mmCIF file with all atom_site columns, C-alpha atoms in Angstrom:
data_model
loop_
_atom_site.group_PDB
_atom_site.id
_atom_site.type_symbol
_atom_site.label_atom_id
_atom_site.label_alt_id
_atom_site.label_comp_id
_atom_site.label_asym_id
_atom_site.label_entity_id
_atom_site.label_seq_id
_atom_site.pdbx_PDB_ins_code
_atom_site.Cartn_x
_atom_site.Cartn_y
_atom_site.Cartn_z
_atom_site.occupancy
_atom_site.B_iso_or_equiv
_atom_site.pdbx_formal_charge
_atom_site.auth_seq_id
_atom_site.auth_comp_id
_atom_site.auth_asym_id
_atom_site.auth_atom_id
_atom_site.pdbx_PDB_model_num
ATOM 1   C CA . UNK F 1 1   ? 110.167 124.726 88.518  1.00 52.00 ? 114 UNK F CA 1
ATOM 2   C CA . UNK F 1 2   ? 107.772 127.165 86.852  1.00 55.00 ? 115 UNK F CA 1
ATOM 3   C CA . UNK F 1 3   ? 104.522 125.415 87.817  1.00 80.00 ? 116 UNK F CA 1
ATOM 4   C CA . UNK F 1 4   ? 102.696 126.508 90.975  1.00 82.00 ? 117 UNK F CA 1
ATOM 5   C CA . UNK F 1 5   ? 99.904  124.277 92.311  1.00 85.00 ? 118 UNK F CA 1
ATOM 6   C CA . UNK F 1 6   ? 97.130  125.369 94.644  1.00 82.00 ? 119 UNK F CA 1
ATOM 7   C CA . UNK F 1 7   ? 96.088  123.143 97.538  1.00 82.00 ? 120 UNK F CA 1
ATOM 8   C CA . UNK F 1 8   ? 92.724  124.487 98.649  1.00 80.00 ? 121 UNK F CA 1
ATOM 9   C CA . UNK F 1 9   ? 89.542  123.443 100.458 1.00 79.00 ? 122 UNK F CA 1
ATOM 10  C CA . UNK F 1 10  ? 87.523  125.950 98.413  1.00 77.00 ? 123 UNK F CA 1
ATOM 11  C CA . UNK F 1 11  ? 85.981  124.651 95.188  1.00 72.00 ? 124 UNK F CA 1
ATOM 12  C CA . UNK F 1 12  ? 85.522  126.632 91.978  1.00 73.00 ? 125 UNK F CA 1
ATOM 13  C CA . UNK F 1 13  ? 82.106  127.785 93.149  1.00 70.00 ? 126 UNK F CA 1
ATOM 14  C CA . UNK F 1 14  ? 83.594  129.328 96.277  1.00 71.00 ? 127 UNK F CA 1
ATOM 15  C CA . UNK F 1 15  ? 82.155  126.646 98.578  1.00 70.00 ? 128 UNK F CA 1
ATOM 16  C CA . UNK F 1 16  ? 84.095  125.174 101.493 1.00 71.00 ? 129 UNK F CA 1
ATOM 17  C CA . UNK F 1 17  ? 84.921  121.479 101.506 1.00 67.00 ? 130 UNK F CA 1
ATOM 18  C CA . UNK F 1 18  ? 85.348  120.014 104.992 1.00 60.00 ? 131 UNK F CA 1
ATOM 19  C CA . UNK F 1 19  ? 87.732  117.353 103.750 1.00 61.00 ? 132 UNK F CA 1
ATOM 20  C CA . UNK F 1 20  ? 91.215  117.003 102.381 1.00 61.00 ? 133 UNK F CA 1
ATOM 21  C CA . UNK F 1 21  ? 91.216  117.961 98.662  1.00 61.00 ? 134 UNK F CA 1
ATOM 22  C CA . UNK F 1 22  ? 93.955  115.357 98.155  1.00 66.00 ? 135 UNK F CA 1
ATOM 23  C CA . UNK F 1 23  ? 93.209  112.415 100.507 1.00 65.00 ? 136 UNK F CA 1
ATOM 24  C CA . UNK F 1 24  ? 96.337  110.579 99.348  1.00 70.00 ? 137 UNK F CA 1
ATOM 25  C CA . UNK F 1 25  ? 98.462  113.280 100.989 1.00 81.00 ? 138 UNK F CA 1
ATOM 26  C CA . UNK F 1 26  ? 97.376  111.955 104.393 1.00 84.00 ? 139 UNK F CA 1
ATOM 27  C CA . UNK F 1 27  ? 100.057 109.233 104.208 1.00 87.00 ? 140 UNK F CA 1
ATOM 28  C CA . UNK F 1 28  ? 103.805 109.651 104.633 1.00 92.00 ? 141 UNK F CA 1
ATOM 29  C CA . UNK F 1 29  ? 105.386 110.430 101.268 1.00 94.00 ? 142 UNK F CA 1
ATOM 30  C CA . UNK F 1 30  ? 108.170 112.214 99.449  1.00 94.00 ? 143 UNK F CA 1
ATOM 31  C CA . UNK F 1 31  ? 106.874 114.365 96.604  1.00 93.00 ? 144 UNK F CA 1
ATOM 32  C CA . UNK F 1 32  ? 107.339 112.747 93.207  1.00 92.00 ? 145 UNK F CA 1
ATOM 33  C CA . UNK F 1 33  ? 109.316 109.746 94.473  1.00 94.00 ? 146 UNK F CA 1
ATOM 34  C CA . UNK F 1 34  ? 107.681 107.740 91.669  1.00 91.00 ? 147 UNK F CA 1
ATOM 35  C CA . UNK F 1 35  ? 109.761 109.707 89.136  1.00 92.00 ? 148 UNK F CA 1
ATOM 36  C CA . UNK F 1 36  ? 113.188 108.512 88.025  1.00 92.00 ? 149 UNK F CA 1
ATOM 37  C CA . UNK F 1 37  ? 114.574 111.863 89.176  1.00 93.00 ? 150 UNK F CA 1
ATOM 38  C CA . UNK F 1 38  ? 112.383 113.043 92.068  1.00 94.00 ? 151 UNK F CA 1
ATOM 39  C CA . UNK F 1 39  ? 112.239 116.729 93.035  1.00 94.00 ? 152 UNK F CA 1
ATOM 40  C CA . UNK F 1 40  ? 114.857 117.623 95.588  1.00 95.00 ? 153 UNK F CA 1
ATOM 41  C CA . UNK F 1 41  ? 112.804 120.216 97.471  1.00 96.00 ? 154 UNK F CA 1
ATOM 42  C CA . UNK F 1 42  ? 109.250 121.459 97.992  1.00 96.00 ? 155 UNK F CA 1
ATOM 43  C CA . UNK F 1 43  ? 108.010 124.960 98.840  1.00 96.00 ? 156 UNK F CA 1
ATOM 44  C CA . UNK F 1 44  ? 104.607 125.477 100.457 1.00 96.00 ? 157 UNK F CA 1
ATOM 45  C CA . UNK F 1 45  ? 103.197 128.950 101.122 1.00 96.00 ? 158 UNK F CA 1
ATOM 46  C CA . UNK F 1 46  ? 100.011 129.720 103.074 1.00 95.00 ? 159 UNK F CA 1
ATOM 47  C CA . UNK F 1 47  ? 97.746  132.311 101.469 1.00 93.00 ? 160 UNK F CA 1
ATOM 48  C CA . UNK F 1 48  ? 94.968  131.505 103.944 1.00 90.00 ? 161 UNK F CA 1
ATOM 49  C CA . UNK F 1 49  ? 95.033  129.200 106.975 1.00 89.00 ? 162 UNK F CA 1
ATOM 50  C CA . UNK F 1 50  ? 92.390  127.984 109.458 1.00 84.00 ? 163 UNK F CA 1
ATOM 51  C CA . UNK F 1 51  ? 92.592  128.715 113.166 1.00 82.00 ? 164 UNK F CA 1
ATOM 52  C CA . UNK F 1 52  ? 92.768  124.967 113.861 1.00 80.00 ? 165 UNK F CA 1
ATOM 53  C CA . UNK F 1 53  ? 93.272  121.815 111.812 1.00 80.00 ? 166 UNK F CA 1
ATOM 54  C CA . UNK F 1 54  ? 94.876  121.465 108.419 1.00 84.00 ? 167 UNK F CA 1
ATOM 55  C CA . UNK F 1 55  ? 98.399  121.030 109.775 1.00 91.00 ? 168 UNK F CA 1
ATOM 56  C CA . UNK F 1 56  ? 101.282 119.339 107.930 1.00 94.00 ? 169 UNK F CA 1
ATOM 57  C CA . UNK F 1 57  ? 103.495 116.729 109.594 1.00 95.00 ? 170 UNK F CA 1
ATOM 58  C CA . UNK F 1 58  ? 107.103 115.861 108.851 1.00 96.00 ? 171 UNK F CA 1
ATOM 59  C CA . UNK F 1 59  ? 109.508 112.977 109.515 1.00 95.00 ? 172 UNK F CA 1
ATOM 60  C CA . UNK F 1 60  ? 113.283 113.387 109.572 1.00 96.00 ? 173 UNK F CA 1
ATOM 61  C CA . UNK F 1 61  ? 114.586 110.362 107.643 1.00 96.00 ? 174 UNK F CA 1
ATOM 62  C CA . UNK F 1 62  ? 118.166 110.954 108.779 1.00 96.00 ? 175 UNK F CA 1
ATOM 63  C CA . UNK F 1 63  ? 117.007 110.172 112.314 1.00 94.00 ? 176 UNK F CA 1
ATOM 64  C CA . UNK F 1 64  ? 114.854 107.368 110.952 1.00 94.00 ? 177 UNK F CA 1
ATOM 65  C CA . UNK F 1 65  ? 117.975 105.634 109.663 1.00 96.00 ? 178 UNK F CA 1
ATOM 66  C CA . UNK F 1 66  ? 120.124 106.518 112.682 1.00 96.00 ? 179 UNK F CA 1
ATOM 67  C CA . UNK F 1 67  ? 117.619 104.981 115.112 1.00 94.00 ? 180 UNK F CA 1
ATOM 68  C CA . UNK F 1 68  ? 117.437 101.613 113.371 1.00 94.00 ? 181 UNK F CA 1
ATOM 69  C CA . UNK F 1 69  ? 119.382 98.667  114.817 1.00 94.00 ? 182 UNK F CA 1
ATOM 70  C CA . UNK F 1 70  ? 122.802 98.324  113.109 1.00 96.00 ? 183 UNK F CA 1
ATOM 71  C CA . UNK F 1 71  ? 121.866 94.929  111.696 1.00 95.00 ? 184 UNK F CA 1
ATOM 72  C CA . UNK F 1 72  ? 118.751 96.360  110.008 1.00 94.00 ? 185 UNK F CA 1
ATOM 73  C CA . UNK F 1 73  ? 120.722 99.360  108.744 1.00 96.00 ? 186 UNK F CA 1
ATOM 74  C CA . UNK F 1 74  ? 123.164 97.031  107.023 1.00 95.00 ? 187 UNK F CA 1
ATOM 75  C CA . UNK F 1 75  ? 120.354 94.924  105.558 1.00 93.00 ? 188 UNK F CA 1
ATOM 76  C CA . UNK F 1 76  ? 118.505 97.933  104.135 1.00 95.00 ? 189 UNK F CA 1
ATOM 77  C CA . UNK F 1 77  ? 121.626 99.430  102.551 1.00 95.00 ? 190 UNK F CA 1
ATOM 78  C CA . UNK F 1 78  ? 121.574 96.662  99.953  1.00 92.00 ? 191 UNK F CA 1
ATOM 79  C CA . UNK F 1 79  ? 117.883 96.959  99.045  1.00 96.00 ? 192 UNK F CA 1
ATOM 80  C CA . UNK F 1 80  ? 115.915 98.884  96.434  1.00 97.00 ? 193 UNK F CA 1
ATOM 81  C CA . UNK F 1 81  ? 112.248 99.923  96.522  1.00 96.00 ? 194 UNK F CA 1
ATOM 82  C CA . UNK F 1 82  ? 109.878 100.030 93.555  1.00 92.00 ? 195 UNK F CA 1
ATOM 83  C CA . UNK F 1 83  ? 107.997 103.348 93.431  1.00 94.00 ? 196 UNK F CA 1
ATOM 84  C CA . UNK F 1 84  ? 104.774 103.753 91.455  1.00 89.00 ? 197 UNK F CA 1
ATOM 85  C CA . UNK F 1 85  ? 102.039 106.379 91.786  1.00 85.00 ? 198 UNK F CA 1
ATOM 86  C CA . UNK F 1 86  ? 99.210  104.289 90.307  1.00 82.00 ? 199 UNK F CA 1
ATOM 87  C CA . UNK F 1 87  ? 99.758  101.281 92.571  1.00 78.00 ? 200 UNK F CA 1
ATOM 88  C CA . UNK F 1 88  ? 100.181 103.319 95.743  1.00 76.00 ? 201 UNK F CA 1
ATOM 89  C CA . UNK F 1 89  ? 96.919  105.165 95.119  1.00 77.00 ? 202 UNK F CA 1
ATOM 90  C CA . UNK F 1 90  ? 95.079  101.953 94.249  1.00 75.00 ? 203 UNK F CA 1
ATOM 91  C CA . UNK F 1 91  ? 96.264  100.513 97.571  1.00 70.00 ? 204 UNK F CA 1
ATOM 92  C CA . UNK F 1 92  ? 94.908  103.511 99.498  1.00 70.00 ? 205 UNK F CA 1
ATOM 93  C CA . UNK F 1 93  ? 91.572  103.154 97.716  1.00 66.00 ? 206 UNK F CA 1
ATOM 94  C CA . UNK F 1 94  ? 91.545  99.485  98.750  1.00 64.00 ? 207 UNK F CA 1
ATOM 95  C CA . UNK F 1 95  ? 91.458  98.414  95.102  1.00 62.00 ? 208 UNK F CA 1
ATOM 96  C CA . UNK F 1 96  ? 94.123  95.732  95.343  1.00 64.00 ? 209 UNK F CA 1
ATOM 97  C CA . UNK F 1 97  ? 92.537  92.261  95.067  1.00 61.00 ? 210 UNK F CA 1
ATOM 98  C CA . UNK F 1 98  ? 94.394  91.169  98.199  1.00 60.00 ? 211 UNK F CA 1
ATOM 99  C CA . UNK F 1 99  ? 92.448  93.809  100.134 1.00 56.00 ? 212 UNK F CA 1
ATOM 100 C CA . UNK F 1 100 ? 89.115  92.318  99.101  1.00 59.00 ? 213 UNK F CA 1
ATOM 101 C CA . UNK F 1 101 ? 89.621  88.944  100.737 1.00 58.00 ? 214 UNK F CA 1
ATOM 102 C CA . UNK F 1 102 ? 88.561  89.263  104.381 1.00 54.00 ? 215 UNK F CA 1
ATOM 103 C CA . UNK F 1 103 ? 89.906  86.696  106.775 1.00 55.00 ? 216 UNK F CA 1
ATOM 104 C CA . UNK F 1 104 ? 93.127  86.153  104.858 1.00 59.00 ? 217 UNK F CA 1
ATOM 105 C CA . UNK F 1 105 ? 96.591  87.152  105.990 1.00 64.00 ? 218 UNK F CA 1
ATOM 106 C CA . UNK F 1 106 ? 98.597  89.562  103.851 1.00 58.00 ? 219 UNK F CA 1
ATOM 107 C CA . UNK F 1 107 ? 100.834 86.797  102.538 1.00 62.00 ? 220 UNK F CA 1
ATOM 108 C CA . UNK F 1 108 ? 97.910  84.454  101.761 1.00 64.00 ? 221 UNK F CA 1
ATOM 109 C CA . UNK F 1 109 ? 95.998  87.208  99.971  1.00 62.00 ? 222 UNK F CA 1
ATOM 110 C CA . UNK F 1 110 ? 98.980  88.169  97.848  1.00 61.00 ? 223 UNK F CA 1
ATOM 111 C CA . UNK F 1 111 ? 99.601  84.588  96.835  1.00 63.00 ? 224 UNK F CA 1
ATOM 112 C CA . UNK F 1 112 ? 95.951  84.229  95.823  1.00 61.00 ? 225 UNK F CA 1
ATOM 113 C CA . UNK F 1 113 ? 96.256  87.205  93.486  1.00 67.00 ? 226 UNK F CA 1
ATOM 114 C CA . UNK F 1 114 ? 99.359  86.384  91.495  1.00 68.00 ? 227 UNK F CA 1
ATOM 115 C CA . UNK F 1 115 ? 97.638  87.031  88.166  1.00 68.00 ? 228 UNK F CA 1
ATOM 116 C CA . UNK F 1 116 ? 96.802  90.604  89.148  1.00 70.00 ? 229 UNK F CA 1
ATOM 117 C CA . UNK F 1 117 ? 100.344 91.257  90.324  1.00 73.00 ? 230 UNK F CA 1
ATOM 118 C CA . UNK F 1 118 ? 101.665 89.693  87.116  1.00 73.00 ? 231 UNK F CA 1
ATOM 119 C CA . UNK F 1 119 ? 99.571  92.170  85.113  1.00 71.00 ? 232 UNK F CA 1
ATOM 120 C CA . UNK F 1 120 ? 100.984 95.066  87.145  1.00 72.00 ? 233 UNK F CA 1
ATOM 121 C CA . UNK F 1 121 ? 104.479 93.721  86.604  1.00 73.00 ? 234 UNK F CA 1
ATOM 122 C CA . UNK F 1 122 ? 103.851 93.623  82.843  1.00 75.00 ? 235 UNK F CA 1
ATOM 123 C CA . UNK F 1 123 ? 102.590 97.234  82.898  1.00 74.00 ? 236 UNK F CA 1
ATOM 124 C CA . UNK F 1 124 ? 105.641 98.416  84.775  1.00 74.00 ? 237 UNK F CA 1
ATOM 125 C CA . UNK F 1 125 ? 107.958 96.561  82.416  1.00 76.00 ? 238 UNK F CA 1
ATOM 126 C CA . UNK F 1 126 ? 106.356 98.377  79.477  1.00 72.00 ? 239 UNK F CA 1
ATOM 127 C CA . UNK F 1 127 ? 106.487 101.818 81.119  1.00 77.00 ? 240 UNK F CA 1
ATOM 128 C CA . UNK F 1 128 ? 109.767 101.315 82.938  1.00 79.00 ? 241 UNK F CA 1
ATOM 129 C CA . UNK F 1 129 ? 110.343 100.408 86.575  1.00 84.00 ? 242 UNK F CA 1
ATOM 130 C CA . UNK F 1 130 ? 111.396 103.166 88.943  1.00 93.00 ? 243 UNK F CA 1
ATOM 131 C CA . UNK F 1 131 ? 113.828 101.894 91.562  1.00 92.00 ? 244 UNK F CA 1
ATOM 132 C CA . UNK F 1 132 ? 115.374 103.908 94.360  1.00 96.00 ? 245 UNK F CA 1
ATOM 133 C CA . UNK F 1 133 ? 117.751 102.769 97.074  1.00 96.00 ? 246 UNK F CA 1
ATOM 134 C CA . UNK F 1 134 ? 115.983 102.421 100.409 1.00 97.00 ? 247 UNK F CA 1
ATOM 135 C CA . UNK F 1 135 ? 119.043 103.925 102.086 1.00 98.00 ? 248 UNK F CA 1
ATOM 136 C CA . UNK F 1 136 ? 120.472 106.826 100.105 1.00 96.00 ? 249 UNK F CA 1
ATOM 137 C CA . UNK F 1 137 ? 123.475 108.991 100.946 1.00 96.00 ? 250 UNK F CA 1
ATOM 138 C CA . UNK F 1 138 ? 122.517 112.648 100.726 1.00 96.00 ? 251 UNK F CA 1
ATOM 139 C CA . UNK F 1 139 ? 124.194 113.979 97.548  1.00 94.00 ? 252 UNK F CA 1
ATOM 140 C CA . UNK F 1 140 ? 125.497 117.092 99.325  1.00 94.00 ? 253 UNK F CA 1
ATOM 141 C CA . UNK F 1 141 ? 126.458 115.795 102.772 1.00 95.00 ? 254 UNK F CA 1
ATOM 142 C CA . UNK F 1 142 ? 126.860 112.039 102.320 1.00 96.00 ? 255 UNK F CA 1
ATOM 143 C CA . UNK F 1 143 ? 124.721 111.375 105.395 1.00 98.00 ? 256 UNK F CA 1
ATOM 144 C CA . UNK F 1 144 ? 122.467 108.334 105.029 1.00 98.00 ? 257 UNK F CA 1
ATOM 145 C CA . UNK F 1 145 ? 118.682 108.682 104.996 1.00 97.00 ? 258 UNK F CA 1
ATOM 146 C CA . UNK F 1 146 ? 115.740 106.336 104.452 1.00 97.00 ? 259 UNK F CA 1
ATOM 147 C CA . UNK F 1 147 ? 113.951 106.984 101.159 1.00 96.00 ? 260 UNK F CA 1
ATOM 148 C CA . UNK F 1 148 ? 110.531 105.335 101.211 1.00 95.00 ? 261 UNK F CA 1
ATOM 149 C CA . UNK F 1 149 ? 107.074 106.889 101.526 1.00 92.00 ? 262 UNK F CA 1
ATOM 150 C CA . UNK F 1 150 ? 103.653 105.938 100.250 1.00 90.00 ? 263 UNK F CA 1
ATOM 151 C CA . UNK F 1 151 ? 104.710 105.578 96.607  1.00 92.00 ? 264 UNK F CA 1
ATOM 152 C CA . UNK F 1 152 ? 107.210 102.861 97.551  1.00 93.00 ? 265 UNK F CA 1
ATOM 153 C CA . UNK F 1 153 ? 105.014 99.789  97.324  1.00 87.00 ? 266 UNK F CA 1
ATOM 154 C CA . UNK F 1 154 ? 107.455 96.860  97.044  1.00 89.00 ? 267 UNK F CA 1
ATOM 155 C CA . UNK F 1 155 ? 111.007 95.887  97.893  1.00 93.00 ? 268 UNK F CA 1
ATOM 156 C CA . UNK F 1 156 ? 112.789 94.825  94.709  1.00 91.00 ? 269 UNK F CA 1
ATOM 157 C CA . UNK F 1 157 ? 112.611 91.035  94.698  1.00 85.00 ? 270 UNK F CA 1
ATOM 158 C CA . UNK F 1 158 ? 112.576 88.129  92.259  1.00 78.00 ? 271 UNK F CA 1
ATOM 159 C CA . UNK F 1 159 ? 109.204 87.128  93.737  1.00 77.00 ? 272 UNK F CA 1
ATOM 160 C CA . UNK F 1 160 ? 106.979 90.211  93.599  1.00 75.00 ? 273 UNK F CA 1
ATOM 161 C CA . UNK F 1 161 ? 104.400 89.192  96.266  1.00 73.00 ? 274 UNK F CA 1
ATOM 162 C CA . UNK F 1 162 ? 107.223 88.729  98.749  1.00 80.00 ? 275 UNK F CA 1
ATOM 163 C CA . UNK F 1 163 ? 108.519 92.206  97.887  1.00 86.00 ? 276 UNK F CA 1
ATOM 164 C CA . UNK F 1 164 ? 105.088 93.743  98.535  1.00 82.00 ? 277 UNK F CA 1
ATOM 165 C CA . UNK F 1 165 ? 104.688 91.887  101.822 1.00 82.00 ? 278 UNK F CA 1
ATOM 166 C CA . UNK F 1 166 ? 108.167 92.901  102.918 1.00 89.00 ? 279 UNK F CA 1
ATOM 167 C CA . UNK F 1 167 ? 107.500 96.577  102.181 1.00 90.00 ? 280 UNK F CA 1
ATOM 168 C CA . UNK F 1 168 ? 104.269 96.612  104.193 1.00 85.00 ? 281 UNK F CA 1
ATOM 169 C CA . UNK F 1 169 ? 106.030 95.084  107.191 1.00 88.00 ? 282 UNK F CA 1
ATOM 170 C CA . UNK F 1 170 ? 109.007 97.417  106.840 1.00 91.00 ? 283 UNK F CA 1
ATOM 171 C CA . UNK F 1 171 ? 106.899 100.587 106.877 1.00 89.00 ? 284 UNK F CA 1
ATOM 172 C CA . UNK F 1 172 ? 104.952 99.410  109.905 1.00 86.00 ? 285 UNK F CA 1
ATOM 173 C CA . UNK F 1 173 ? 108.171 98.705  111.769 1.00 86.00 ? 286 UNK F CA 1
ATOM 174 C CA . UNK F 1 174 ? 110.216 101.853 111.185 1.00 88.00 ? 287 UNK F CA 1
ATOM 175 C CA . UNK F 1 175 ? 108.123 105.028 110.819 1.00 86.00 ? 288 UNK F CA 1
ATOM 176 C CA . UNK F 1 176 ? 107.439 105.388 114.538 1.00 83.00 ? 289 UNK F CA 1
ATOM 177 C CA . UNK F 1 177 ? 111.184 105.602 115.265 1.00 83.00 ? 290 UNK F CA 1
ATOM 178 C CA . UNK F 1 178 ? 111.784 108.939 113.543 1.00 85.00 ? 291 UNK F CA 1
ATOM 179 C CA . UNK F 1 179 ? 111.790 112.471 114.906 1.00 90.00 ? 292 UNK F CA 1
ATOM 180 C CA . UNK F 1 180 ? 108.576 114.238 113.892 1.00 93.00 ? 293 UNK F CA 1
ATOM 181 C CA . UNK F 1 181 ? 107.452 117.849 113.573 1.00 95.00 ? 294 UNK F CA 1
ATOM 182 C CA . UNK F 1 182 ? 103.902 119.190 113.149 1.00 95.00 ? 295 UNK F CA 1
ATOM 183 C CA . UNK F 1 183 ? 103.469 122.601 111.539 1.00 95.00 ? 296 UNK F CA 1
ATOM 184 C CA . UNK F 1 184 ? 100.379 124.644 112.405 1.00 93.00 ? 297 UNK F CA 1
ATOM 185 C CA . UNK F 1 185 ? 99.808  126.967 109.475 1.00 93.00 ? 298 UNK F CA 1
ATOM 186 C CA . UNK F 1 186 ? 99.416  130.731 109.760 1.00 94.00 ? 299 UNK F CA 1
ATOM 187 C CA . UNK F 1 187 ? 98.844  133.109 106.820 1.00 95.00 ? 300 UNK F CA 1
ATOM 188 C CA . UNK F 1 188 ? 102.160 134.094 105.269 1.00 96.00 ? 301 UNK F CA 1
ATOM 189 C CA . UNK F 1 189 ? 104.043 130.989 106.427 1.00 97.00 ? 302 UNK F CA 1
ATOM 190 C CA . UNK F 1 190 ? 106.533 129.600 103.909 1.00 97.00 ? 303 UNK F CA 1
ATOM 191 C CA . UNK F 1 191 ? 108.037 126.146 104.419 1.00 97.00 ? 304 UNK F CA 1
ATOM 192 C CA . UNK F 1 192 ? 110.884 124.750 102.335 1.00 98.00 ? 305 UNK F CA 1
ATOM 193 C CA . UNK F 1 193 ? 112.034 121.176 102.877 1.00 98.00 ? 306 UNK F CA 1
ATOM 194 C CA . UNK F 1 194 ? 114.471 118.699 101.399 1.00 97.00 ? 307 UNK F CA 1
ATOM 195 C CA . UNK F 1 195 ? 112.590 115.726 99.910  1.00 97.00 ? 308 UNK F CA 1
ATOM 196 C CA . UNK F 1 196 ? 115.790 113.676 99.994  1.00 96.00 ? 309 UNK F CA 1
ATOM 197 C CA . UNK F 1 197 ? 115.721 113.478 103.791 1.00 97.00 ? 310 UNK F CA 1
ATOM 198 C CA . UNK F 1 198 ? 112.148 114.392 104.793 1.00 97.00 ? 311 UNK F CA 1
ATOM 199 C CA . UNK F 1 199 ? 108.772 112.669 104.505 1.00 96.00 ? 312 UNK F CA 1
ATOM 200 C CA . UNK F 1 200 ? 105.556 114.601 105.044 1.00 96.00 ? 313 UNK F CA 1
ATOM 201 C CA . UNK F 1 201 ? 101.810 114.121 105.195 1.00 93.00 ? 314 UNK F CA 1
ATOM 202 C CA . UNK F 1 202 ? 98.655  116.098 105.807 1.00 88.00 ? 315 UNK F CA 1
ATOM 203 C CA . UNK F 1 203 ? 97.391  116.090 109.364 1.00 79.00 ? 316 UNK F CA 1
ATOM 204 C CA . UNK F 1 204 ? 93.836  116.811 110.469 1.00 66.00 ? 317 UNK F CA 1
ATOM 205 C CA . UNK F 1 205 ? 92.183  118.108 107.298 1.00 56.00 ? 318 UNK F CA 1
ATOM 206 C CA . UNK F 1 206 ? 88.835  118.890 108.946 1.00 59.00 ? 319 UNK F CA 1
ATOM 207 C CA . UNK F 1 207 ? 88.807  122.692 109.075 1.00 58.00 ? 320 UNK F CA 1
ATOM 208 C CA . UNK F 1 208 ? 85.054  123.278 108.813 1.00 60.00 ? 321 UNK F CA 1
ATOM 209 C CA . UNK F 1 209 ? 84.116  126.543 107.137 1.00 65.00 ? 322 UNK F CA 1
ATOM 210 C CA . UNK F 1 210 ? 87.608  128.015 107.431 1.00 77.00 ? 323 UNK F CA 1
ATOM 211 C CA . UNK F 1 211 ? 89.649  128.618 104.304 1.00 81.00 ? 324 UNK F CA 1
ATOM 212 C CA . UNK F 1 212 ? 92.912  126.743 103.791 1.00 84.00 ? 325 UNK F CA 1
ATOM 213 C CA . UNK F 1 213 ? 94.671  127.870 100.626 1.00 88.00 ? 326 UNK F CA 1
ATOM 214 C CA . UNK F 1 214 ? 98.299  126.910 100.028 1.00 91.00 ? 327 UNK F CA 1
ATOM 215 C CA . UNK F 1 215 ? 100.581 127.461 97.058  1.00 93.00 ? 328 UNK F CA 1
ATOM 216 C CA . UNK F 1 216 ? 102.989 124.641 96.252  1.00 94.00 ? 329 UNK F CA 1
ATOM 217 C CA . UNK F 1 217 ? 106.059 124.443 94.045  1.00 94.00 ? 330 UNK F CA 1
ATOM 218 C CA . UNK F 1 218 ? 108.822 121.835 93.696  1.00 94.00 ? 331 UNK F CA 1
ATOM 219 C CA . UNK F 1 219 ? 112.500 122.156 92.813  1.00 93.00 ? 332 UNK F CA 1
ATOM 220 C CA . UNK F 1 220 ? 113.579 119.660 90.169  1.00 87.00 ? 333 UNK F CA 1
ATOM 221 C CA . UNK F 1 221 ? 116.667 117.486 90.258  1.00 79.00 ? 334 UNK F CA 1
ATOM 222 C CA . UNK F 1 222 ? 118.622 115.604 92.876  1.00 69.00 ? 335 UNK F CA 1
#
């Protein structure tokens, strides 16, 4: 892909920002999973890196699948997830109506907000749903991996609130099972990973007055 993005804690005026420039990256995700054909790989190069903080964390989703109970593996193999960038970011900003009803359970809140979910369903029907199998064989090796992440916001279901509720419970139950790696950046580091079998997220973004400048590029296609 010809486009190179910069991920930096330095603004255009040259001032340091002691916060993550993309707060949504702090949650497990696969780059571009909301696209019908997500990028198969990501490259991240460190121009400048802080002495501490600003790390990137990774989950191996081969091991995530392998460590699930056989019964759950079989159940997930028949399921699809709905991926959508707008809805996942609204959820992280606590903009879903079900997040504004304190004292209610997840299921009760979702049921109370059917009209809002119906509007989202209508929007997605007009733009086109993006479905991906929750368990996907790797196209080159055939090994099964979990394909979820923050942009996966509902399990495909005839009753949408149930699909949302099921996805929330599923993510809470499985992420802790996977093998994880934390990369501490040093200037000149180049990481390349396979988005088809890896989830990642930003770690501690608080780097104070230390520069963190990364260059990012994705490889298109599956």
